[in-house]
mmCIF file of C-alpha atoms in Angstrom:
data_model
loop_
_atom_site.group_PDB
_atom_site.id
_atom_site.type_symbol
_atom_site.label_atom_id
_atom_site.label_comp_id
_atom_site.label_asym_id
_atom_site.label_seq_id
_atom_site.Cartn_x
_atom_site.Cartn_y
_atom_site.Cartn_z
ATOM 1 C CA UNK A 7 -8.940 38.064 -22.117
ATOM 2 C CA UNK A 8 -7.595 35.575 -19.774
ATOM 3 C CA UNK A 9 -6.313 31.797 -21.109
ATOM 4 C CA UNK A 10 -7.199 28.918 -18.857
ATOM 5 C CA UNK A 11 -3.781 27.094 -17.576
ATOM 6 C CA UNK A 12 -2.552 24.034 -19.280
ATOM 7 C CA UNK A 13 -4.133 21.107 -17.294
ATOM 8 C CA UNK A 14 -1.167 19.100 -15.463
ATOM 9 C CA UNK A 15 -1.344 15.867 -16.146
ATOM 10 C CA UNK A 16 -0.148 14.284 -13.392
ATOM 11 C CA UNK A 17 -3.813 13.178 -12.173
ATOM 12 C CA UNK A 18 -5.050 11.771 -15.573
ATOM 13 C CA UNK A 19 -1.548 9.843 -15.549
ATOM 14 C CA UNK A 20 -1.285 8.078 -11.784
ATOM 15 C CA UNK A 21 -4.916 7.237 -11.869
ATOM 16 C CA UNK A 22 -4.147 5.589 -15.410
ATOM 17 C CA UNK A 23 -0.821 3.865 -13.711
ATOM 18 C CA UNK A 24 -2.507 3.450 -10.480
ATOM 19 C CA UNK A 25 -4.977 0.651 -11.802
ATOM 20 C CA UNK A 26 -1.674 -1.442 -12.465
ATOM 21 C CA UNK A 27 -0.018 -0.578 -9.682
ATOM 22 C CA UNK A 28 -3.009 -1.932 -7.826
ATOM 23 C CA UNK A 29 -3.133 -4.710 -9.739
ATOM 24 C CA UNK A 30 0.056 -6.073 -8.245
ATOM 25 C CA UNK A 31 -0.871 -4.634 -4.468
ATOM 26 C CA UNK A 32 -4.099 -6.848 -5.175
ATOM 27 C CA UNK A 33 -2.075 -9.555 -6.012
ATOM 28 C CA UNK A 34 0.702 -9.043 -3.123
ATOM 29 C CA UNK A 35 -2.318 -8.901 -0.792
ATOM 30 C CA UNK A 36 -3.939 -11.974 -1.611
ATOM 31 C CA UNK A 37 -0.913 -13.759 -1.329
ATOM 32 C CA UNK A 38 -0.969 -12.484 2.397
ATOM 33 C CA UNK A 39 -3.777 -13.601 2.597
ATOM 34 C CA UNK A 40 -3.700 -17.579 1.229
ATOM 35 C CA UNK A 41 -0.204 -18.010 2.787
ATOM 36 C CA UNK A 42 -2.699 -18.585 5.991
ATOM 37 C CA UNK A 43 -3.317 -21.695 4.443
ATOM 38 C CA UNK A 44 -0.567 -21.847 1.769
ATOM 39 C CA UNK A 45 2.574 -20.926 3.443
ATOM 40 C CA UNK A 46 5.087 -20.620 0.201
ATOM 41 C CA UNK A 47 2.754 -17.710 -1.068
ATOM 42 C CA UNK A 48 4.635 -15.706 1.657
ATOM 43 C CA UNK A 49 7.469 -16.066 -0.889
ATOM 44 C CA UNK A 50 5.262 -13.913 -3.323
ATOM 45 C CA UNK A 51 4.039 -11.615 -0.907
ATOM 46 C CA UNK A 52 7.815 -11.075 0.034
ATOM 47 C CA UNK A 53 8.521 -10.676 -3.685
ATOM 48 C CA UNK A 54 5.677 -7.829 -3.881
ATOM 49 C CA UNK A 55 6.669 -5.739 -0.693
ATOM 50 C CA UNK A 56 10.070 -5.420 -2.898
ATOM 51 C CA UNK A 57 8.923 -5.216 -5.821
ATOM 52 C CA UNK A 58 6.396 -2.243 -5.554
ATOM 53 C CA UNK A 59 8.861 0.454 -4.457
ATOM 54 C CA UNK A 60 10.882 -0.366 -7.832
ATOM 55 C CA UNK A 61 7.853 -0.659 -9.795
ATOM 56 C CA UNK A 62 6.727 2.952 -8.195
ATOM 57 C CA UNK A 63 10.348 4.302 -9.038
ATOM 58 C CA UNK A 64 9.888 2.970 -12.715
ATOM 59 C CA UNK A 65 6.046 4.291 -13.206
ATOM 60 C CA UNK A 66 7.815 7.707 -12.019
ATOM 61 C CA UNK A 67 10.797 7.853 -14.072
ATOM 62 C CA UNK A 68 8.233 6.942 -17.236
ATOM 63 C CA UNK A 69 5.920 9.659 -16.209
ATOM 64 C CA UNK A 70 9.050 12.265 -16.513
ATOM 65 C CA UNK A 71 10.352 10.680 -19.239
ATOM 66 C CA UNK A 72 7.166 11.323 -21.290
ATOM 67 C CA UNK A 73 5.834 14.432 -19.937
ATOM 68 C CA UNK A 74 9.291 16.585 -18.790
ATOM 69 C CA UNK A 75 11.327 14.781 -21.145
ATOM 70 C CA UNK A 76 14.148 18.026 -21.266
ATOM 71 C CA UNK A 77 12.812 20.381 -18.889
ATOM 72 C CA UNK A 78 12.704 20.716 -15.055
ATOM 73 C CA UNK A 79 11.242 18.270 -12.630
ATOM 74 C CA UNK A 80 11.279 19.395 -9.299
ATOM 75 C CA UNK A 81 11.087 16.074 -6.511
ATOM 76 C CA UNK A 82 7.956 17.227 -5.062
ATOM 77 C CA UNK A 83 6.631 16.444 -8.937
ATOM 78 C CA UNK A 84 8.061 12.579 -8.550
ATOM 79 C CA UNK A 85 7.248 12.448 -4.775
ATOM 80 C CA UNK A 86 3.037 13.530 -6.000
ATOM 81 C CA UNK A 87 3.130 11.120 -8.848
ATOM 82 C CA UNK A 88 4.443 8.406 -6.145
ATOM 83 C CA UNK A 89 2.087 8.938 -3.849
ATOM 84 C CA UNK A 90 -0.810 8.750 -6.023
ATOM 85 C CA UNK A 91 -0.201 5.875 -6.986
ATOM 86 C CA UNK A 92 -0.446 4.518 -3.930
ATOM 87 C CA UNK A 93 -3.987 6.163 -3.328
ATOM 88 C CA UNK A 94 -5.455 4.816 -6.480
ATOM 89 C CA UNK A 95 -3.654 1.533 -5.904
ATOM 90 C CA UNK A 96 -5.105 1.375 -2.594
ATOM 91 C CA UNK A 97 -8.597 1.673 -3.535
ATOM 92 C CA UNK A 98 -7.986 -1.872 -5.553
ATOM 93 C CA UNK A 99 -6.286 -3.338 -2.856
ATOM 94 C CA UNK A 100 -9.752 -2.862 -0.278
ATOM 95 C CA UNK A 101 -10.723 -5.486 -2.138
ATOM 96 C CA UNK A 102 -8.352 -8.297 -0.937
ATOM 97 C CA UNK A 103 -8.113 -6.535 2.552
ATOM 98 C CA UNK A 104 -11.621 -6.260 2.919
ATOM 99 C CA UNK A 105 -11.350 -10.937 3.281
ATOM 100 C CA UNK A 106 -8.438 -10.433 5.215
ATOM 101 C CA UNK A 107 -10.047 -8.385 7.474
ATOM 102 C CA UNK A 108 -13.398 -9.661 7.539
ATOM 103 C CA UNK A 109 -12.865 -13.341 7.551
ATOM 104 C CA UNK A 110 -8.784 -14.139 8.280
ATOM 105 C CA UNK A 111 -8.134 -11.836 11.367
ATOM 106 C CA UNK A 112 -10.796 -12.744 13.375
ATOM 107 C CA UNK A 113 -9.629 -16.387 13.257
ATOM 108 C CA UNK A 114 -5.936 -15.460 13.721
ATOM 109 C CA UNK A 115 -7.103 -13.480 16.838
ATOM 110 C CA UNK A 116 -9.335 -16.564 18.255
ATOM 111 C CA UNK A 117 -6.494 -18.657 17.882
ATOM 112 C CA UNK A 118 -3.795 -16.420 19.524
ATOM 113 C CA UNK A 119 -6.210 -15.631 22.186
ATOM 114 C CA UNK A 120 -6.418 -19.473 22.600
ATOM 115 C CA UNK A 121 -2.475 -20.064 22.731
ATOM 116 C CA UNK A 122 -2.457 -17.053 24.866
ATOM 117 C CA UNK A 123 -4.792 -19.023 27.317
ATOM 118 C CA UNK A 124 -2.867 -22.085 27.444
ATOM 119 C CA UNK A 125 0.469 -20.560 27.527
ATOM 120 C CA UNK A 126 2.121 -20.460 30.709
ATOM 121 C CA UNK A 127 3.962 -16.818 30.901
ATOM 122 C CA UNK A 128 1.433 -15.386 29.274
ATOM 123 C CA UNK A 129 -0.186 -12.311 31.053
ATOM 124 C CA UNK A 130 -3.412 -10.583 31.746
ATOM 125 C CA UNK A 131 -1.977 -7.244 29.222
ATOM 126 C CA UNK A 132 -1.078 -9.760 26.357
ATOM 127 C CA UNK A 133 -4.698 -11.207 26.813
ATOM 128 C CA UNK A 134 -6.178 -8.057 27.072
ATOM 129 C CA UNK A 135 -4.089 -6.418 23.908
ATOM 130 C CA UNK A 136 -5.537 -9.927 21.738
ATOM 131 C CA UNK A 137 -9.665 -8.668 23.346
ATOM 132 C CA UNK A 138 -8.578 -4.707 22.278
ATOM 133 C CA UNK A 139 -7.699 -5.910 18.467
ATOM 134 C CA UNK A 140 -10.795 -8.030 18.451
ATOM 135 C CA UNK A 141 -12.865 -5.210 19.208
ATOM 136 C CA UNK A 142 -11.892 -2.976 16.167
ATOM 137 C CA UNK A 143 -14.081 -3.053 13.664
ATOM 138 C CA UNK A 144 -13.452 -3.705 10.098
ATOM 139 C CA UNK A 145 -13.870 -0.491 8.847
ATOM 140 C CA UNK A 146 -10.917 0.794 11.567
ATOM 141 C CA UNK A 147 -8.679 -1.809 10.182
ATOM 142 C CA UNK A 148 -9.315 -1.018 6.024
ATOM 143 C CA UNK A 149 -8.780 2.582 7.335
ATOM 144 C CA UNK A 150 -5.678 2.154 8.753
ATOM 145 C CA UNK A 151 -4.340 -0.222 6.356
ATOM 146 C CA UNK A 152 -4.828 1.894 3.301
ATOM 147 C CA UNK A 153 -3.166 4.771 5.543
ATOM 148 C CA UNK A 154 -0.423 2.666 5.912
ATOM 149 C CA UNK A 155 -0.129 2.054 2.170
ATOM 150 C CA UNK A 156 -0.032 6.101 1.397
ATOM 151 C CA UNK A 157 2.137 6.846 4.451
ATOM 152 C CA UNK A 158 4.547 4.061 2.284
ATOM 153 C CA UNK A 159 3.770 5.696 -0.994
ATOM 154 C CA UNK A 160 5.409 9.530 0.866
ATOM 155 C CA UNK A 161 8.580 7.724 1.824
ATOM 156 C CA UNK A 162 8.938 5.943 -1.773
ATOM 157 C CA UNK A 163 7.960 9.015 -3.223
ATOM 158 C CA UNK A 164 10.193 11.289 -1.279
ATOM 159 C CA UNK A 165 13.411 8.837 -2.209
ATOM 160 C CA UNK A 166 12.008 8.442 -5.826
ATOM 161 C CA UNK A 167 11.092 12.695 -6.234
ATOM 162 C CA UNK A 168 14.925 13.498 -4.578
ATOM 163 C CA UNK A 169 16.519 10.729 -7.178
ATOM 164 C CA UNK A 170 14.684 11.847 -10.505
ATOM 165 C CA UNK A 171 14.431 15.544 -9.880
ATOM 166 C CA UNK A 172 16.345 17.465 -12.540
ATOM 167 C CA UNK A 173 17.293 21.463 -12.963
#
């Protein structure tokens, strides 16, 4: 008779953590996005792109702390935990990128591609690079953004796994 294994929880646990956590990337995000037209929200989105590593770090040490209070935690255990909580994070933060993305960037691009026009040194790549953005679409940019957010989550998570692993 075979037992079934003891269900890790480390899914259950950064899916629970990673509504939080994307909580404040939803909140760091739409400060992006209303310092277009509120520029001392930059100031808060500044304050999230430090904070979230440390809150990551925290959400980690907790998750140890509870479940591997005495025992072994090897860094690739921290590293995982980190970087699911950047992939359920993420999912929450589509929803501020998606109005960035659909509505902000295009008018950032038609107004660079208008100083790019009137600007004297200005050449035919830079104009061309400003068409080549406005051609992706929005999926392409949501894609590569919440990419970008998980490729962030491996190096916080590799840092945070090495610092909290234990023998």
């Amino acid at each position: 008779m075979s037992t079934t294994p003891h269900p890790s929880p480390l899914i259950p646990s950064a899916a629970r953590a990673g509504l939080t956590f994307g909580l404040i990337l939803v909140v760091m995000y739409t400060a992006r996005i209303l310092s277009l037209q509120v520029p001392l929200l930059q100031i808060l989105y500044f304050f999230g792109v430090i904070i979230v590593p440390i809150v990551a770090y925290r959400g980690a040490r907790a998750y140890r702390d509870y479940f591997y209070p005495t025992g072994p935690f090897k860094a690739g255990q921290g590293f995982s935990y980190v970087v699911l909580l950047h992939v359920f994070g993420g999912i929450l933060a589509f929803i501020p990128q998606y109005f960035y993305f659909r509505y902000a960037m295009p008018t950032l691009l038609a107004a660079w591609e208008e100083a790019l026009r009137t600007m004297p040194g200005a050449t035919a790549q830079m104009r061309e690079m400003i068409l080549q953005m406005q051609g992706i679409t929005l999926w392409q940019w949501l894609w590569t953004d919440y990419c970008l957010t998980i490729i962030l989550g491996g190096i916080w998570g590799l840092i945070t796994g090495l610092i909290l692993r234990r023998k």
